[in-house]
Amino acid sequence: MSAVYARRRTRTALATAAVTLATATTLFGGTPAHAAPPAPVSAATARTYLGELTVKAEGSADGYSRDKFPHWSTQSGACNTREVVLKRDGTGVEQDGSCAATSGTWKSPYDGGSWTAASDVDIDHVVPLSEAWKSGANSWTTAQREGFANDLTRPQLIAVTDNVNQAKGDKDPAKWLPPTTSYHCYYARMWVDVKHHYKLSLNTEEKSALSSILNGC
């Protein structure tokens, strides 16, 4: 092999390696366009889970109070659950000494809104606290309800546009779905994943709506 040919092969190999490294950095090491909570189960698994959930009329809201679901508990140091989710779901998030988000960008998957002030962002409980109460959480201990309200290991908490979250309120998927229709499948998978894990019931209309969505995923 001539020295010139060898040098050409070396340069080609180095160029290829550089492209490969750049691609890998973009795919695996770069800043994601949108961070997210833990991924829910697949649509197929969600359909199976849906068939395993207890179907019955929604319970009473009597006795319900958000105070019975202690939330935004301390997670580490000065950081509470809300601040952890803001950091996780945002990009370029900066926090002060008390862990409060002082800057960053948040893109709400519910409506596609993009925000640069944490005050414009709510942390939604995918399965609302009131919905959980009426689906079985009324019989839980306070410690169990606190775990549910601060669950970072399942797709139960997500940063979204504040007024969209307020429009959702405590509605189930038969009464409310995210404005972004392409997110409905993912949202249904999240909902069923959480309800199945916590053995919460669902009513007939709720199951019908979820079944329709999941069958189209």
Coordinates of C-alpha atoms in Angstrom, one line a residue:
M1 CA 0.0 0.0 0.0
S2 CA 1.5 3.4 -0.9
A3 CA 2.0 6.1 1.7
V4 CA -0.4 8.5 -0.2
Y5 CA -3.1 5.8 -0.3
A6 CA -2.7 5.0 3.4
R7 CA -3.0 8.7 4.3
R8 CA -6.2 9.0 2.2
R9 CA -7.7 5.9 4.0
T10 CA -6.8 7.4 7.4
R11 CA -8.4 10.7 6.5
T12 CA -11.6 9.0 5.3
A13 CA -11.8 6.9 8.4
L14 CA -11.4 9.9 10.7
A15 CA -14.1 11.8 8.8
T16 CA -16.5 8.9 9.1
A17 CA -15.7 8.6 12.8
A18 CA -16.4 12.3 13.3
V19 CA -19.8 12.1 11.5
T20 CA -20.7 9.0 13.6
L21 CA -19.7 10.7 16.8
A22 CA -21.6 13.9 15.9
T23 CA -24.7 11.8 15.2
A24 CA -24.4 9.8 18.4
T25 CA -24.0 13.1 20.4
T26 CA -27.2 14.5 18.8
L27 CA -29.1 11.3 19.4
F28 CA -27.9 10.3 22.8
G29 CA -26.0 13.2 24.4
G30 CA -27.6 16.3 23.1
T31 CA -30.4 18.3 24.7
P32 CA -33.8 16.7 23.9
A33 CA -36.4 18.8 22.2
H34 CA -38.8 17.9 25.1
A35 CA -38.1 16.0 28.3
A36 CA -40.9 13.8 29.7
P37 CA -42.1 11.7 32.6
P38 CA -41.3 8.0 32.7
A39 CA -42.7 6.3 29.6
P40 CA -46.0 4.5 30.1
V41 CA -46.7 0.9 29.2
S42 CA -47.2 0.1 25.5
A43 CA -50.7 0.4 23.9
A44 CA -50.9 -3.4 23.8
T45 CA -50.1 -3.7 27.5
A46 CA -52.5 -0.8 28.3
R47 CA -55.3 -2.6 26.5
T48 CA -54.6 -5.7 28.7
Y49 CA -54.4 -3.6 31.8
L50 CA -57.7 -1.9 30.9
G51 CA -59.4 -5.3 30.8
E52 CA -58.1 -6.0 34.3
L53 CA -59.4 -2.9 36.0
T54 CA -62.5 -3.0 38.1
V55 CA -65.4 -1.2 36.4
K56 CA -68.0 0.3 38.7
A57 CA -69.9 3.6 39.2
E58 CA -67.7 6.5 40.4
G59 CA -67.6 6.9 44.1
S60 CA -68.7 10.0 46.1
A61 CA -66.5 13.0 46.5
D62 CA -67.7 13.3 50.1
G63 CA -64.7 13.9 52.4
Y64 CA -62.3 14.7 49.6
S65 CA -59.7 17.4 50.2
R66 CA -56.4 18.0 48.4
D67 CA -54.9 18.2 51.9
K68 CA -55.6 14.5 52.2
F69 CA -53.0 14.0 49.4
P70 CA -50.0 15.8 50.8
H71 CA -48.1 17.0 47.7
W72 CA -44.9 18.7 46.6
S73 CA -43.1 16.8 49.3
T74 CA -39.4 17.2 49.8
Q75 CA -37.4 15.0 47.5
S76 CA -33.8 15.9 48.1
G77 CA -32.3 18.8 50.0
A78 CA -34.4 21.9 49.3
C79 CA -36.0 20.4 46.2
N80 CA -39.7 19.4 46.4
T81 CA -41.6 17.3 43.9
R82 CA -42.8 20.3 41.8
E83 CA -39.2 21.6 41.3
V84 CA -37.9 18.1 40.5
V85 CA -40.6 17.8 37.7
L86 CA -39.9 21.3 36.4
K87 CA -36.2 20.4 36.1
R88 CA -37.0 17.0 34.5
D89 CA -39.5 18.2 32.0
G90 CA -37.8 21.5 31.0
T91 CA -34.7 22.4 29.0
G92 CA -32.0 24.6 30.2
V93 CA -33.6 24.9 33.6
E94 CA -31.6 26.9 36.2
Q95 CA -32.5 26.8 39.9
D96 CA -31.6 29.0 42.8
G97 CA -30.3 28.0 46.2
S98 CA -33.8 27.0 47.3
C99 CA -34.2 24.8 44.2
A100 CA -36.8 27.2 42.7
A101 CA -36.7 27.3 38.9
T102 CA -35.5 30.7 37.8
S103 CA -35.2 30.2 34.1
G104 CA -35.7 27.5 31.5
T105 CA -38.1 26.5 28.7
W106 CA -41.1 24.2 29.1
K107 CA -43.1 22.7 26.2
S108 CA -46.5 21.5 27.2
P109 CA -47.4 18.2 25.4
Y110 CA -51.0 18.7 26.1
D111 CA -51.3 21.8 23.9
G112 CA -47.9 22.5 22.3
G113 CA -47.5 25.7 24.3
S114 CA -43.9 26.8 25.1
W115 CA -43.2 28.8 28.2
T116 CA -40.1 30.4 29.7
A117 CA -41.6 31.3 33.2
A118 CA -42.2 28.5 35.7
S119 CA -45.2 30.4 36.9
D120 CA -46.9 29.6 33.6
V121 CA -46.5 25.9 34.1
D122 CA -48.6 23.5 36.3
I123 CA -47.6 20.1 37.4
D124 CA -50.5 17.9 36.4
H125 CA -51.5 14.8 38.2
V126 CA -52.4 12.7 35.1
V127 CA -55.0 10.8 37.2
P128 CA -56.3 13.7 39.3
L129 CA -56.4 13.5 43.1
S130 CA -60.2 13.9 43.2
E131 CA -60.5 11.2 40.6
A132 CA -58.3 8.9 42.6
W133 CA -60.4 9.6 45.7
K134 CA -63.6 8.6 43.9
S135 CA -61.9 5.5 42.4
G136 CA -60.6 3.9 45.6
A137 CA -58.0 6.2 47.2
N138 CA -60.6 7.3 49.9
S139 CA -59.7 4.1 51.7
W140 CA -56.0 4.6 51.6
T141 CA -53.8 5.9 54.4
T142 CA -52.5 9.4 54.2
A143 CA -49.0 8.0 53.6
Q144 CA -50.4 6.1 50.6
R145 CA -52.1 9.2 49.2
E146 CA -48.9 11.2 49.6
G147 CA -47.0 8.6 47.7
F148 CA -49.5 8.8 44.9
A149 CA -49.5 12.6 44.8
N150 CA -45.7 12.7 44.5
D151 CA -45.0 9.6 42.4
L152 CA -42.0 10.3 40.1
T153 CA -41.5 6.6 39.1
R154 CA -44.7 6.3 37.1
P155 CA -46.2 8.6 34.3
Q156 CA -48.4 10.4 36.9
L157 CA -46.8 13.9 37.0
I158 CA -46.1 16.1 34.0
A159 CA -45.4 19.8 33.4
V160 CA -48.1 21.5 31.3
T161 CA -49.6 24.8 30.5
D162 CA -51.4 26.1 33.6
N163 CA -54.7 27.1 32.1
V164 CA -55.0 23.8 30.2
N165 CA -54.5 21.9 33.4
Q166 CA -57.1 24.1 35.1
A167 CA -59.5 23.3 32.2
K168 CA -58.9 19.6 32.8
G169 CA -59.7 19.9 36.5
D170 CA -60.6 16.4 37.8
K171 CA -62.2 15.1 34.6
D172 CA -61.5 11.6 33.3
P173 CA -60.8 10.8 29.6
A174 CA -64.5 10.5 28.8
K175 CA -64.9 14.2 29.7
W176 CA -61.6 15.7 28.8
L177 CA -58.6 14.9 26.6
P178 CA -55.5 17.1 25.8
P179 CA -56.1 19.6 23.0
T180 CA -53.3 18.0 21.0
T181 CA -55.0 15.0 19.5
S182 CA -51.8 13.3 18.5
Y183 CA -51.1 13.0 22.3
H184 CA -54.3 11.1 23.1
C185 CA -52.8 7.6 22.7
Y186 CA -49.9 8.5 25.0
Y187 CA -52.2 10.1 27.5
A188 CA -54.5 7.1 27.6
R189 CA -51.5 4.8 28.1
M190 CA -50.4 7.0 31.0
W191 CA -53.8 7.0 32.6
V192 CA -54.3 3.2 32.4
D193 CA -50.7 2.6 33.6
V194 CA -51.3 4.7 36.7
K195 CA -54.8 3.3 37.5
H196 CA -53.6 -0.2 37.0
H197 CA -50.6 0.2 39.3
Y198 CA -52.7 1.7 42.1
K199 CA -55.6 -0.7 41.5
L200 CA -58.1 2.2 41.0
S201 CA -61.5 1.5 39.5
L202 CA -63.0 3.2 36.4
N203 CA -66.5 3.8 35.3
T204 CA -68.2 2.5 32.1
E205 CA -67.9 5.8 30.2
E206 CA -64.2 6.2 31.1
K207 CA -63.4 2.6 30.0
S208 CA -65.2 3.1 26.7
A209 CA -63.3 6.3 26.0
L210 CA -60.0 4.7 26.9
S211 CA -60.8 1.6 24.9
S212 CA -61.6 3.6 21.8
I213 CA -58.4 5.6 22.0
L214 CA -56.1 2.6 22.7
N215 CA -57.7 0.5 19.9
G216 CA -56.6 3.3 17.5
C217 CA -53.0 3.5 18.7

